[in-house]
mmCIF file of C-alpha atoms and ligand atoms in Angstrom:
data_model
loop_
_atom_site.group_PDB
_atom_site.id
_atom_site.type_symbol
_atom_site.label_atom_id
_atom_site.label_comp_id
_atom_site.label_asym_id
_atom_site.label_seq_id
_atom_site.Cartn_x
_atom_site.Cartn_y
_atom_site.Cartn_z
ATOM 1 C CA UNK A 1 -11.010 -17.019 -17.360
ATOM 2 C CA UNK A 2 -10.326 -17.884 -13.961
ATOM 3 C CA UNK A 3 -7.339 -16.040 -12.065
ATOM 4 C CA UNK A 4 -5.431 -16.598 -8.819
ATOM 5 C CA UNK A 5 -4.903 -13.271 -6.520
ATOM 6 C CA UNK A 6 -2.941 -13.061 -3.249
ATOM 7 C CA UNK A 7 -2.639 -9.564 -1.142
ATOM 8 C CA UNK A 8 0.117 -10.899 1.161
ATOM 9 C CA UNK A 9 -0.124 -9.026 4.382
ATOM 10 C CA UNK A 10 2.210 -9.160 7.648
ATOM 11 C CA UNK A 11 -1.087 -9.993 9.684
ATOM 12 C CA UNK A 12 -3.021 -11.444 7.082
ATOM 13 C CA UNK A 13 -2.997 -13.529 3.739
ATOM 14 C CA UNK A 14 -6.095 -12.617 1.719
ATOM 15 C CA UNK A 15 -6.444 -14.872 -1.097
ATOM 16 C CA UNK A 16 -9.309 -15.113 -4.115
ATOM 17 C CA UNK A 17 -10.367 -16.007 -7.515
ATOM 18 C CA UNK A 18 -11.258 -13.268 -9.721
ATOM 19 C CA UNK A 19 -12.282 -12.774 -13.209
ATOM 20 C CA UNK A 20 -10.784 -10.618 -16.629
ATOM 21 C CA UNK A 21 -13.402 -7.205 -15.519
ATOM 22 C CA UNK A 22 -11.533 -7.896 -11.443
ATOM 23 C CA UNK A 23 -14.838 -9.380 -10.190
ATOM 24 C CA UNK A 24 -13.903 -11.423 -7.195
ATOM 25 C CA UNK A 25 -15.623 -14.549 -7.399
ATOM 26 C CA UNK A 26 -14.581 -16.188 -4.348
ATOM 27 C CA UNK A 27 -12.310 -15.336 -1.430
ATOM 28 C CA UNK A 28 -10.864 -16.346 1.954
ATOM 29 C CA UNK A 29 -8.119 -15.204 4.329
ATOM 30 C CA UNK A 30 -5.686 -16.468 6.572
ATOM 31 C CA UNK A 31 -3.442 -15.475 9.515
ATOM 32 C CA UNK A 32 -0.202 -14.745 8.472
ATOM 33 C CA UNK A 33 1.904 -17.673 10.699
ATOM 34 C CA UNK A 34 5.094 -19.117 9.108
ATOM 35 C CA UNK A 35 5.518 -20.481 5.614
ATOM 36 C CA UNK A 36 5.285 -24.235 6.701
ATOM 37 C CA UNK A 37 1.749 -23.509 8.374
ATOM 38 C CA UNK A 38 0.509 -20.855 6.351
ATOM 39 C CA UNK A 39 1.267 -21.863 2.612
ATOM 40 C CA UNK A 40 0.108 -25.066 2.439
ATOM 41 C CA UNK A 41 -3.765 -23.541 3.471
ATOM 42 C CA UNK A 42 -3.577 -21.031 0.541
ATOM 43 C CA UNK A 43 -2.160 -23.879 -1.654
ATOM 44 C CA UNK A 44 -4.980 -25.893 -0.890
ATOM 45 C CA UNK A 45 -7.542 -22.797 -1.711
ATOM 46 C CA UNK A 46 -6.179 -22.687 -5.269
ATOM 47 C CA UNK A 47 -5.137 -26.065 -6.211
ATOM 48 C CA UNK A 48 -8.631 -27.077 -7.792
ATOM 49 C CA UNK A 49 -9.856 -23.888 -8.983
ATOM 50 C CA UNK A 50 -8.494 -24.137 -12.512
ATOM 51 C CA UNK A 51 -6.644 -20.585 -12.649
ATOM 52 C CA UNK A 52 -4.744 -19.529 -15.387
ATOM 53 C CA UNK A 53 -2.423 -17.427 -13.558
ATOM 54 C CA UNK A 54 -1.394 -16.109 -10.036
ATOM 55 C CA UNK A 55 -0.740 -12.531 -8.955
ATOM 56 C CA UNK A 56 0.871 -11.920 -5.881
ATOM 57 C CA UNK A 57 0.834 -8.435 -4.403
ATOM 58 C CA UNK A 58 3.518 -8.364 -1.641
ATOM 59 C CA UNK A 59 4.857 -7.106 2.220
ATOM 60 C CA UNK A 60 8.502 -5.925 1.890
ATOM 61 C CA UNK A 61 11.021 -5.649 0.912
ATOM 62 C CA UNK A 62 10.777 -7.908 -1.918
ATOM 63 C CA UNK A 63 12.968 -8.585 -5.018
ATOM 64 C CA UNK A 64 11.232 -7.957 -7.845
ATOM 65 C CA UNK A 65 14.601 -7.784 -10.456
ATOM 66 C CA UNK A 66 14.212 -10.289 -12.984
ATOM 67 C CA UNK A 67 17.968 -10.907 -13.225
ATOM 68 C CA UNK A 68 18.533 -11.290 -9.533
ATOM 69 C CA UNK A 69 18.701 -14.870 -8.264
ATOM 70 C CA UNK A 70 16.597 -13.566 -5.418
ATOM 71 C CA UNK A 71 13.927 -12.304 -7.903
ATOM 72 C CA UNK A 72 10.686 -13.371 -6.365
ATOM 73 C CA UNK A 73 11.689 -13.479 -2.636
ATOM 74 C CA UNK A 74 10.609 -11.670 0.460
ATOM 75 C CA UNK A 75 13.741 -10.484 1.300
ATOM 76 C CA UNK A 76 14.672 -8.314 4.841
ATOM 77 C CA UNK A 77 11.564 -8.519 6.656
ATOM 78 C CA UNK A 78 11.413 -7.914 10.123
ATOM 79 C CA UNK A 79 8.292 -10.594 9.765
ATOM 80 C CA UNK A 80 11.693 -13.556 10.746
ATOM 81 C CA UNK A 81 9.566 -16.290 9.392
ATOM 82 C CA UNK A 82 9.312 -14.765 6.046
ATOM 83 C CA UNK A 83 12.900 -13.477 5.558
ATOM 84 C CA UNK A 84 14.809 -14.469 2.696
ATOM 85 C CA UNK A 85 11.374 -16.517 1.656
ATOM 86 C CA UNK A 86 10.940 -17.824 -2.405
ATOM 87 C CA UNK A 87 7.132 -17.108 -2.164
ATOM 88 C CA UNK A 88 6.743 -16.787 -5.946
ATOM 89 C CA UNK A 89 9.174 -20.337 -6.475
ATOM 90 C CA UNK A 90 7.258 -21.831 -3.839
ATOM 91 C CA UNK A 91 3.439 -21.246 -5.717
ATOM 92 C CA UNK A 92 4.995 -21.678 -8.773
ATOM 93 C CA UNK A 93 6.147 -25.449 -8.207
ATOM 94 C CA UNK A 94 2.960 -25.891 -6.508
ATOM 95 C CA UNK A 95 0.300 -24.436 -9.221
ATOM 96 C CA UNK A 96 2.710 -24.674 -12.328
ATOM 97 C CA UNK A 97 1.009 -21.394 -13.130
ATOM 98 C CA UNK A 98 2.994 -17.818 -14.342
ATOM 99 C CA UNK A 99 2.975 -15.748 -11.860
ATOM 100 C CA UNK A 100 3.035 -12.038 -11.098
ATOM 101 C CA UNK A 101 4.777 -10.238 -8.530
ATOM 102 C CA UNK A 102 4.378 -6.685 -7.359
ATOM 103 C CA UNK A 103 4.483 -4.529 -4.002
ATOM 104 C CA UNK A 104 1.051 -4.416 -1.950
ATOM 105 C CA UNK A 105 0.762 -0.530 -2.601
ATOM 106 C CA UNK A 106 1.680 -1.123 -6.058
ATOM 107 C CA UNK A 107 -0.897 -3.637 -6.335
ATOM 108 C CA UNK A 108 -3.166 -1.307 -5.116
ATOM 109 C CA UNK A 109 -2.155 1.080 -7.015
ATOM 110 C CA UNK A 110 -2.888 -1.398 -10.259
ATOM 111 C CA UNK A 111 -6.412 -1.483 -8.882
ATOM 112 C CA UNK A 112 -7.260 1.499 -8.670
ATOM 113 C CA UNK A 113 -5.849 2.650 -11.997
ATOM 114 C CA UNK A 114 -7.314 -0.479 -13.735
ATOM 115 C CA UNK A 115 -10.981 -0.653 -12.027
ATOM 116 C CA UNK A 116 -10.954 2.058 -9.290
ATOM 117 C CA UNK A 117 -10.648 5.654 -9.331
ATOM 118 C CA UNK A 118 -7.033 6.262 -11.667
ATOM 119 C CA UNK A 119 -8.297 5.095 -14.780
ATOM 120 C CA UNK A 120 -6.546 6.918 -17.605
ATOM 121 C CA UNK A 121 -3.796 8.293 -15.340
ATOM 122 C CA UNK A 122 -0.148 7.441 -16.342
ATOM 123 C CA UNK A 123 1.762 8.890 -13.246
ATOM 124 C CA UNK A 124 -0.196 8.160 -9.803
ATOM 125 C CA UNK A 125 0.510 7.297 -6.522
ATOM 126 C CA UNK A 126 -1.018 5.183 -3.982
ATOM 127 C CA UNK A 127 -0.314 5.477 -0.574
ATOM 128 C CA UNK A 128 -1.142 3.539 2.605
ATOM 129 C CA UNK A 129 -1.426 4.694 6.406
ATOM 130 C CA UNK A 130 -2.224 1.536 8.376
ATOM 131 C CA UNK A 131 0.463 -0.300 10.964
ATOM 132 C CA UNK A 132 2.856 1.138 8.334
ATOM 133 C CA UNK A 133 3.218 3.687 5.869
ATOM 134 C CA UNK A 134 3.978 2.710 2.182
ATOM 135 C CA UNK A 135 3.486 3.634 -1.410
ATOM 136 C CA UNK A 136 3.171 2.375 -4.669
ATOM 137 C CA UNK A 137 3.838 4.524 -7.999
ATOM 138 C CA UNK A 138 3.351 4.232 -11.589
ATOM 139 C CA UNK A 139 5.360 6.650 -13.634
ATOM 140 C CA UNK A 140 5.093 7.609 -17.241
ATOM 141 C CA UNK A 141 2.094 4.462 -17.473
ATOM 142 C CA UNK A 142 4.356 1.632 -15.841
ATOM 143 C CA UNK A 143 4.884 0.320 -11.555
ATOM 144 C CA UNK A 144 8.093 1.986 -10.564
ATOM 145 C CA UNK A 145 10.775 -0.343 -9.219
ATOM 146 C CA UNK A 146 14.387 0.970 -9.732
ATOM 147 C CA UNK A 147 17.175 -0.169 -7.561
ATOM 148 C CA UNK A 148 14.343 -1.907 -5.304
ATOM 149 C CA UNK A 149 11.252 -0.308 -4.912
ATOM 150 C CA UNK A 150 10.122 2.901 -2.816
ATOM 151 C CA UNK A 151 9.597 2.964 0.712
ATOM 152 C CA UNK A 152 8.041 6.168 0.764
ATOM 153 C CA UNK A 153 6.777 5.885 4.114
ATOM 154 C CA UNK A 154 10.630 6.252 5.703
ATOM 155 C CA UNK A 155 10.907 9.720 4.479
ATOM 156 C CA UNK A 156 12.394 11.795 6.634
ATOM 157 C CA UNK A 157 9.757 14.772 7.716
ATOM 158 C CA UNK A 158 10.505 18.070 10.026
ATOM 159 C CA UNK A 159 8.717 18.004 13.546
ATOM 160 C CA UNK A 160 5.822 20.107 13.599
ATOM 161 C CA UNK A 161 5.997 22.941 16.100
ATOM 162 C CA UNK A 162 5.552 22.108 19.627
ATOM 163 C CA UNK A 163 5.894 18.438 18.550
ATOM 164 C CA UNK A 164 8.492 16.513 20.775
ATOM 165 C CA UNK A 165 7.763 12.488 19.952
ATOM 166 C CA UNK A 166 10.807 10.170 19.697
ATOM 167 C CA UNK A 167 9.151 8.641 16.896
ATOM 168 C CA UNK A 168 8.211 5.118 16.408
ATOM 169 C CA UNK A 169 10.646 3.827 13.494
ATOM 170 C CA UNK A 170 12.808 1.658 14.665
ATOM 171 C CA UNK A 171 15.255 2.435 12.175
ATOM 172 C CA UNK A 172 15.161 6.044 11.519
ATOM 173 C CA UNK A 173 12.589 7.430 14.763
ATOM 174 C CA UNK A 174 10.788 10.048 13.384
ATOM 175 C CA UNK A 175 10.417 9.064 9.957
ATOM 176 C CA UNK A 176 7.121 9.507 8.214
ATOM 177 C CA UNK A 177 5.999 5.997 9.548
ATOM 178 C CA UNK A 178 7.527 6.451 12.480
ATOM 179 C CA UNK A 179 5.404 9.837 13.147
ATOM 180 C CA UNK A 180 2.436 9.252 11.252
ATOM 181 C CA UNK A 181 1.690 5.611 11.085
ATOM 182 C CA UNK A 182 -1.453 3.827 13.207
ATOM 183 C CA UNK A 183 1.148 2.223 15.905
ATOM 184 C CA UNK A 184 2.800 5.991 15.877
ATOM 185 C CA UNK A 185 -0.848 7.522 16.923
ATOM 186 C CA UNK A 186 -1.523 4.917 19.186
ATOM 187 C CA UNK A 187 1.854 5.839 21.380
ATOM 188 C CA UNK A 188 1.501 9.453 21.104
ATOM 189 C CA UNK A 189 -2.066 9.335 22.340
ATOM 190 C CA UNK A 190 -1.879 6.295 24.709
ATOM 191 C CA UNK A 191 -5.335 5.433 22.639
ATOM 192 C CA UNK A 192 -6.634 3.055 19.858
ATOM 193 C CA UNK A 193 -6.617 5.517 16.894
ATOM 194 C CA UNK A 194 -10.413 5.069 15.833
ATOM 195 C CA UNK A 195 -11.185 5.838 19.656
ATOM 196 C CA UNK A 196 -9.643 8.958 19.372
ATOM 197 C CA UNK A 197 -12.347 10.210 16.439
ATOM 198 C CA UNK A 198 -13.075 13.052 18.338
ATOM 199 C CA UNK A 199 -9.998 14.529 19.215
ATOM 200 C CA UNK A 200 -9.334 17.400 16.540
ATOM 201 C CA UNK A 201 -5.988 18.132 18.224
ATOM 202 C CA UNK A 202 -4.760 14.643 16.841
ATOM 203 C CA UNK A 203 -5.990 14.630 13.222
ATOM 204 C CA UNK A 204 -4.286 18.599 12.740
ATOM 205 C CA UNK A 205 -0.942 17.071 13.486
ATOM 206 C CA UNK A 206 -1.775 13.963 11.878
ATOM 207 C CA UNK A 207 -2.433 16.076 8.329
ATOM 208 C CA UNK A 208 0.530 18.185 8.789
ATOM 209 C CA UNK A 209 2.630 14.880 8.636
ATOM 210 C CA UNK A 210 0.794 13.543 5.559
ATOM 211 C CA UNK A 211 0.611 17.095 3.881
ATOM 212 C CA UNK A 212 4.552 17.120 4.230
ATOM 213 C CA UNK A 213 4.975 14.120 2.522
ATOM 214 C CA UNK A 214 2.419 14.975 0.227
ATOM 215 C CA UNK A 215 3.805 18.391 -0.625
ATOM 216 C CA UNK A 216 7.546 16.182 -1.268
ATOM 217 C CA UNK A 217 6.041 13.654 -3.085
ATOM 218 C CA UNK A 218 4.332 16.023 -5.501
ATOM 219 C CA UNK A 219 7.175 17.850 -5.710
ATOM 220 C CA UNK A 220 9.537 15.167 -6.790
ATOM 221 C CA UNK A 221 6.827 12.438 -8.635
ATOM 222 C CA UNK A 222 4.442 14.893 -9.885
ATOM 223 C CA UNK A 223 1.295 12.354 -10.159
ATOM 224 C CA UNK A 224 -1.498 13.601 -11.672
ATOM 225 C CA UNK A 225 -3.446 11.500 -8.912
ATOM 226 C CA UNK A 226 -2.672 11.113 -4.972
ATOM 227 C CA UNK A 227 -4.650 8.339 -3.446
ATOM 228 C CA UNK A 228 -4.831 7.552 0.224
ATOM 229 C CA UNK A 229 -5.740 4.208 1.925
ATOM 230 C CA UNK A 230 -5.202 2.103 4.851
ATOM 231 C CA UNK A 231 -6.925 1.953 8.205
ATOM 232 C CA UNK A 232 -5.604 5.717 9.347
ATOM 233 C CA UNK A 233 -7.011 7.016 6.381
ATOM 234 C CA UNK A 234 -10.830 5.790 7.381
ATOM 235 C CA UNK A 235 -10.579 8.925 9.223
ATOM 236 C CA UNK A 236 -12.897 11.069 6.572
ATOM 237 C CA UNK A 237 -11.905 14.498 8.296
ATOM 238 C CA UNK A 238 -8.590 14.118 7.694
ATOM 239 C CA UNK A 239 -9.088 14.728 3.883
ATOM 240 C CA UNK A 240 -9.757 18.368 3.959
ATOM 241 C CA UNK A 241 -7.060 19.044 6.419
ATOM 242 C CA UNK A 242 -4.732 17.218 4.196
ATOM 243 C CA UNK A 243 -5.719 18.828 0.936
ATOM 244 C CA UNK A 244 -5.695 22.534 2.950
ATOM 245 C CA UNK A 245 -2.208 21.605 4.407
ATOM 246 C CA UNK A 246 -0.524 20.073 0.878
ATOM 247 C CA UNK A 247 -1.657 24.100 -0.671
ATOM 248 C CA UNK A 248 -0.347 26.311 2.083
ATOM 249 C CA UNK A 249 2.983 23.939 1.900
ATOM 250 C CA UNK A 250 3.198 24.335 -2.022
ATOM 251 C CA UNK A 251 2.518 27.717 -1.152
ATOM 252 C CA UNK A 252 1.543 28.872 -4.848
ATOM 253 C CA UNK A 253 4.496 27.510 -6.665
ATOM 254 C CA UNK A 254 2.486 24.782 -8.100
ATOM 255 C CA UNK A 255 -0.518 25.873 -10.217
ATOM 256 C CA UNK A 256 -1.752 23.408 -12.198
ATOM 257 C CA UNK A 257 -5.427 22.615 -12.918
ATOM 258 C CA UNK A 258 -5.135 19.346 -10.507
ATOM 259 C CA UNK A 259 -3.513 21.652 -7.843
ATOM 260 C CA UNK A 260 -6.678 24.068 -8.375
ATOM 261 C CA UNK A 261 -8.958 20.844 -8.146
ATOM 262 C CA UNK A 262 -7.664 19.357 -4.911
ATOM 263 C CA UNK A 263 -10.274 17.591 -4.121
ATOM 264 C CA UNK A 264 -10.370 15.735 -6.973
ATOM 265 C CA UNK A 265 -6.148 15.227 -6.604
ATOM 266 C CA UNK A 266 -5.816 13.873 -3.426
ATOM 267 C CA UNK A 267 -8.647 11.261 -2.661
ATOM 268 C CA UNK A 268 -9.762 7.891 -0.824
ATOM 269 C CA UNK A 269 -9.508 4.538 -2.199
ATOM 270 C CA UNK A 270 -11.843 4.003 -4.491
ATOM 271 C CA UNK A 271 -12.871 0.308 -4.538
ATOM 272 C CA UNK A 272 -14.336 -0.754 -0.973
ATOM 273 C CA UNK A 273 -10.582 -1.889 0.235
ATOM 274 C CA UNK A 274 -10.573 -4.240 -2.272
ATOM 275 C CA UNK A 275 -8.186 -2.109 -4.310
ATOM 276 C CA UNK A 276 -5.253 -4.454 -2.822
ATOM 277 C CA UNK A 277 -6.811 -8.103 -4.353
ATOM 278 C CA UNK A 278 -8.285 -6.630 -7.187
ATOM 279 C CA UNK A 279 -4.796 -5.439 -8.646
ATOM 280 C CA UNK A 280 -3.144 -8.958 -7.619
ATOM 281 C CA UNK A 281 -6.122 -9.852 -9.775
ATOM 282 C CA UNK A 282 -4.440 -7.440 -12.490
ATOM 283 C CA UNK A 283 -1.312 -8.688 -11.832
ATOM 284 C CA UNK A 284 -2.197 -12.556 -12.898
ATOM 285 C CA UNK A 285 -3.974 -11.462 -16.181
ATOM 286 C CA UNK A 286 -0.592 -9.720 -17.282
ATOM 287 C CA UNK A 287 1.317 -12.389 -16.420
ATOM 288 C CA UNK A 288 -0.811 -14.942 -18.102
HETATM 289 P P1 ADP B 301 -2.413 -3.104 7.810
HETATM 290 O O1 ADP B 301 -1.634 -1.860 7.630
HETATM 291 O O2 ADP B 301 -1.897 -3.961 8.923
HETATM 292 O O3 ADP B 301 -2.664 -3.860 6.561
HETATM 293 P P2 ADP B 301 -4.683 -1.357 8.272
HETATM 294 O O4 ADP B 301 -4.475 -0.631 7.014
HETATM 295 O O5 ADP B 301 -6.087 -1.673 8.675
HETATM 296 O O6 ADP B 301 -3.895 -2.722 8.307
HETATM 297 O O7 ADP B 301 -4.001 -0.500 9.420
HETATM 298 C C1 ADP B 301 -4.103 -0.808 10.748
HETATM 299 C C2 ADP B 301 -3.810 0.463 11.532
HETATM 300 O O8 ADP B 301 -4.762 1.444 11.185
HETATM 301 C C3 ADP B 301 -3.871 0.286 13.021
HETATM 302 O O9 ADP B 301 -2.739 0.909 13.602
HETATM 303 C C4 ADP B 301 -5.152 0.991 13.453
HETATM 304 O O10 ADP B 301 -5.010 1.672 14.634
HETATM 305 C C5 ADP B 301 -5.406 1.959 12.339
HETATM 306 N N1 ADP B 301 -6.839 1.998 12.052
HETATM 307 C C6 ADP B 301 -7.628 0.983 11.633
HETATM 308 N N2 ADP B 301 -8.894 1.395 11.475
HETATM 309 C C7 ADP B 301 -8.921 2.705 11.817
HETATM 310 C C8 ADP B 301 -9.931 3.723 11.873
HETATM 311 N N3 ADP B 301 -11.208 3.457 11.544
HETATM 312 N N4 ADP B 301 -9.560 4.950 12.248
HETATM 313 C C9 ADP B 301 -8.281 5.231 12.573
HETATM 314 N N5 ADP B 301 -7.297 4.338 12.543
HETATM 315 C C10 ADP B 301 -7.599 3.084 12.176
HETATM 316 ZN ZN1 ZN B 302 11.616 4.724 9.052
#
């Protein structure tokens, strides 16, 4: 069986056709432009390929309530082109194809616990550090929605000590994104984050961010998995730090065997960054 996969990004629109095991057979990628310019290319790319099914793993906010008339819509984005934008109605009339709908990060997520690195988990999170922070959840074995769906990377976190950014949010300043994020970096440091590699100064109060959200997440989720990607997170040495960080903050009140095996608890992204178009991949077989 042949299925249809989209990871829709605000700079990018990866698309590709993948098979039942997540194999990607084929794939191609455009710049994210508006609707009338973009669409039609990643039409085009599927029309003829016989899929079964699409999945769509989506930039927010999106509706993804079945009963809502907006169910299937990219709803407040600050991408203007996109906002208020019926990207599953529009594939659907185009491919007459089901399909499925889901965050990015929880598409990653579905990756990851499908072909990647969470396999048997029930309750795992996935989070991303790139030109935003943002995480995806599954909870007692299913994608967690609720009222919308988390936007864990607006958290609020306390400055660490010494620590006087404005913050780069431009909705709540220094919001986990807003601190911690690759744009966030790039202001504080007046440098492109990879070129500042070197600089241990920046990747200590880097991991104190993450290990705060970390230590909140775990406290109020309780995964049995944490795992990090995005572009930040190519950063290798920031794993330690992180790990190190998340048990000083828990500060022994949490003592369960994961806790004890940190470095098996909080880890990379298993699946060569294709974690994101492998679970839109996911996504399409379930909604076949
Ligand atoms: P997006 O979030 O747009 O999908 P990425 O996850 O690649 O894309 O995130 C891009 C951000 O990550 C940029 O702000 C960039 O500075 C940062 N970034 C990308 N690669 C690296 C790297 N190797 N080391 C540190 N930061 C990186
Ligand atoms: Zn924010």
């Amino acid at each position: 069986m042949r299925y249809g996969a989209l990871e829709a990004g605000g700079t990018k629109m990866i698309v590709a056709i993948g098979d039942e095991n997540g194999k990607i057979l084929e794939r191609a990628s455009f710049p994210t432009l508006t609707p009338a310019e973009t669409m039609p290319k990643m039409i085009d790319f599927f029309k003829d390929k016989e899929i079964v099914s699409l999945g769509i793993a989506c930039f927010g906010p999106i509706d993804l309530n079945k009963e809502s008339k907006t169910y299937g819509y990219i709803t407040s984005t600050p991408k203007l082109d996109w906002k208020n934008y019926d990207i599953v109605g529009e594939f659907k009339r185009a491919l007459n194809v089901p399909v499925g709908f889901d965050t990015d990060v929880n598409g990653s997520l579905l990756g990851e616990i499908t072909w990647g690195c969470a396999q048997n988990k029930t309750d795992a999170i996935y989070l991303t550090i790139g030109t935003g922070i943002g995480g995806g959840v599954m909870t007692n074995g299913k994608l967690l929605h609720g009222m919308l769906h988390p936007e864990m990377g607006h958290i609020k976190l306390a400055l660490e000590e010494g620590d006087s950014y404005k913050g780069k949010c431009p909705y709540h300043g220094t919001c986990f994104e807003g601190l911690a994020a690759g744009p966030a970096i790039e202001e504080r440091w007046g440098k492109k984050a990879v070129e500042l590699a070197d600089n241990k100064e920046v990747w200590e109060l880097e991991s104190a961010y993450i290990a705060q959200a970390l230590s909140s997440y775990i406290l109020t989720l309780s995964p049995q998995i944490i795992i990090l990607g995005g572009g930040v997170m190519h950063q290798m040495q920031l794993f330690p730090l992180i790990r190190k960080k998340v048990i000083e903050q828990l500060n022994g009140y949490i003592n369960t065997d994961e806790i004890k095996n940190i470095d098996e608890y909080i880890v990379p992204a298993s699946l060569n960054d294709d974690q994101g178009i492998m679970g839109a991949v996911k996504l399409a077989i379930d909604a076949a």
